[in-house]
Coordinates of C-alpha atoms and ligand atoms in Angstrom, one line a residue:
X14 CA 28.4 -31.7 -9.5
X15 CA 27.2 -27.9 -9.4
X16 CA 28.5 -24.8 -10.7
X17 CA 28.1 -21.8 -8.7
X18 CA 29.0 -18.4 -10.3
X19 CA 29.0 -15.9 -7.4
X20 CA 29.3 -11.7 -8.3
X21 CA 30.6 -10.6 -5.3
X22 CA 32.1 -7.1 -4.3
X23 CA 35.7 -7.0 -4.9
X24 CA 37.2 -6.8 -0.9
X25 CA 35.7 -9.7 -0.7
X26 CA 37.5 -11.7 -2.5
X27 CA 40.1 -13.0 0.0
X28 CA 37.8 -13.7 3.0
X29 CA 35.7 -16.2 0.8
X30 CA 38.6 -17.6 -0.7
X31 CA 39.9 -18.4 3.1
X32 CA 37.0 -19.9 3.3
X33 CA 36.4 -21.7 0.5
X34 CA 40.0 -23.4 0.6
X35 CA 38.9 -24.6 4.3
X36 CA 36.1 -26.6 2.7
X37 CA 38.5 -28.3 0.4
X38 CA 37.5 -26.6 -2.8
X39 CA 40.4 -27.1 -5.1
X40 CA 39.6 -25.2 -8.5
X41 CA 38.5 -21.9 -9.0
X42 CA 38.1 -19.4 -12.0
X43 CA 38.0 -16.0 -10.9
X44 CA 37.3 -12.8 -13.3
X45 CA 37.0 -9.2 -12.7
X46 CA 33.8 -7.9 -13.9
X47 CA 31.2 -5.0 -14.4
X48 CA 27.7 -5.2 -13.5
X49 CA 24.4 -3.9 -11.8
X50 CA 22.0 -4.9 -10.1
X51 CA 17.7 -4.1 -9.3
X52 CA 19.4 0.4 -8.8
X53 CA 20.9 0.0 -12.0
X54 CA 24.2 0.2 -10.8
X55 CA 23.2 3.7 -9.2
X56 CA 24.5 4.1 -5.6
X57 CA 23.4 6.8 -2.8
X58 CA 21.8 10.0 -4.5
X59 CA 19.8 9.5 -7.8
X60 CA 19.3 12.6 -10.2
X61 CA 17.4 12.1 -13.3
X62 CA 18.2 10.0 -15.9
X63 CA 15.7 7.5 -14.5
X64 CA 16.1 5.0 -17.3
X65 CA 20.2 5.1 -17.6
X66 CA 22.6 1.9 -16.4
X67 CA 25.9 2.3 -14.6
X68 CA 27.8 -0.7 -14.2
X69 CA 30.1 -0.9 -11.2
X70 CA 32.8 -3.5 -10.6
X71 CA 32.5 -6.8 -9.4
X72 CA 34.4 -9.5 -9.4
X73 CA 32.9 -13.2 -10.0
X74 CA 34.0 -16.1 -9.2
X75 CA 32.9 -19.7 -10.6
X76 CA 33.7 -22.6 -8.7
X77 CA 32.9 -26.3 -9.6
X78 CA 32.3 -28.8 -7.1
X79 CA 30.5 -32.4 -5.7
X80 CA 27.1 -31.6 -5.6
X81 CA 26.9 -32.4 -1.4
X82 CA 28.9 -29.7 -0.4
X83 CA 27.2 -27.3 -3.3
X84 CA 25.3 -25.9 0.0
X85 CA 28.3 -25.0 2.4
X86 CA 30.2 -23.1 -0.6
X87 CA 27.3 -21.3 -1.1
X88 CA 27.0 -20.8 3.1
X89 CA 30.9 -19.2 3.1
X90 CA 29.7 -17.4 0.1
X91 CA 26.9 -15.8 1.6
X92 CA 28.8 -15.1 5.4
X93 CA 31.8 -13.8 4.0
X94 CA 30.3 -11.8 1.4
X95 CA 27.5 -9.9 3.1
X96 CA 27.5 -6.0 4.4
X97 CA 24.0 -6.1 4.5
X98 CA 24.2 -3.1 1.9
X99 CA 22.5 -2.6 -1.3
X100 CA 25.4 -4.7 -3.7
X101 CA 27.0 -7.7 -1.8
X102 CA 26.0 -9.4 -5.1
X103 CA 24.2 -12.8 -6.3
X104 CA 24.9 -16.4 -6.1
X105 CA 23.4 -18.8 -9.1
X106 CA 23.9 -22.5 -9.2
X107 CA 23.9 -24.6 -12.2
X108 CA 24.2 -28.4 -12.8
X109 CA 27.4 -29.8 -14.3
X110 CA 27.2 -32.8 -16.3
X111 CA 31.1 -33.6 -16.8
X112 CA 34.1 -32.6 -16.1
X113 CA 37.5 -33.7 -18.0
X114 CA 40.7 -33.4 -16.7
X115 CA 42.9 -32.8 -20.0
X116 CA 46.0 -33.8 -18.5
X117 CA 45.2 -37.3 -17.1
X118 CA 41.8 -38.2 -18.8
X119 CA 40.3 -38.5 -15.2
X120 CA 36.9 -37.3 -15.5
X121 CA 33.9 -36.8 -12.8
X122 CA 34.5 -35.6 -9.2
X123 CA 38.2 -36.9 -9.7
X124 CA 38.7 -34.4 -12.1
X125 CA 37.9 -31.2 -9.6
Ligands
LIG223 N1 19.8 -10.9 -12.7 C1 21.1 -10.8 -12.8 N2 21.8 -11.4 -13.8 C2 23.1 -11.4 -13.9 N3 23.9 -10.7 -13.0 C3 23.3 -10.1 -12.0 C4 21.9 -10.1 -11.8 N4 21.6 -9.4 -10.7 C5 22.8 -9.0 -10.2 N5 23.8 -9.4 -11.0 C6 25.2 -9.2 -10.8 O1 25.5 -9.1 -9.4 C7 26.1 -7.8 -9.1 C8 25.6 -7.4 -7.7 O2 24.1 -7.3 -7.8 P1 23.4 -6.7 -6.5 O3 24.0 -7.2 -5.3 O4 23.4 -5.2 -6.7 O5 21.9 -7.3 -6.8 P2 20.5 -6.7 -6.4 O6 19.5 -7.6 -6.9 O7 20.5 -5.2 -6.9 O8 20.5 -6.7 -4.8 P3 20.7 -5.5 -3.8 O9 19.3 -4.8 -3.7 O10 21.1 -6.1 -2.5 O11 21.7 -4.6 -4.4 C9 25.7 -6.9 -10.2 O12 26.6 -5.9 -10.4 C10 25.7 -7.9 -11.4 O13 27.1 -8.1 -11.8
LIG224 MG1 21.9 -3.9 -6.3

């Protein structure tokens, strides 16, 4: 199983989650969030205060899944999140070494 924690610009949110749904993801966590980036948060013109962070909002979502179709959520991801401007955000994958369902006890891929 992977984790994958994507920062994604907000009005994105409901394309990828079209898209995720069509690949049979079933949980999701999703968070609104502040952040920056390699500008520092800084968008368009920069005056001074070379040193200072803005953080601009984001929204992530974290999504755990079977490890084989780790690769297409990260695909849908990737499509539906893009502009191709400076802050369509980041995508990091992690390995997940359980997963309990509280309610049944199930545990595994059953348990997503
Ligand atoms: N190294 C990082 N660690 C944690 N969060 C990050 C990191 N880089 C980016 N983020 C998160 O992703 C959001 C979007 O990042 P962003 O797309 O601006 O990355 P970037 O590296 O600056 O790429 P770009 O040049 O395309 O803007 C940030 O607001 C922040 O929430
Ligand atoms: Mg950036």
């Amino acid at each position: 199983m992977r984790k994958i924690d994507a920062i994604i610009r907000p009005d994105k949110l409901n394309e990828i989650k079209a898209g995720l749904a069509k690949l049979g993801v079933r949980g999701m966590t999703v968070s609104e969030v502040f952040g920056c980036g390699l500008q520092k948060g800084h968008i368009g013109v920069y005056r001074g205060k070379e040193y200072s962070i803005n953080l601009l909002p984001k929204v992530k979502i974290e999504v755990v899944v079977p490890a084989g179709i780790a690769g297409d959520v990260v695909k849908v991801i990737a499509e539906y999140g893009r502009t191709g401007n400076i802050g369509d955000g980041k995508i990091f994958i992690y390995p997940v070494s359980q997963v309990y369902r509280i309610r049944t006890g199930e545990s595994g891929s059953a348990a997503l």
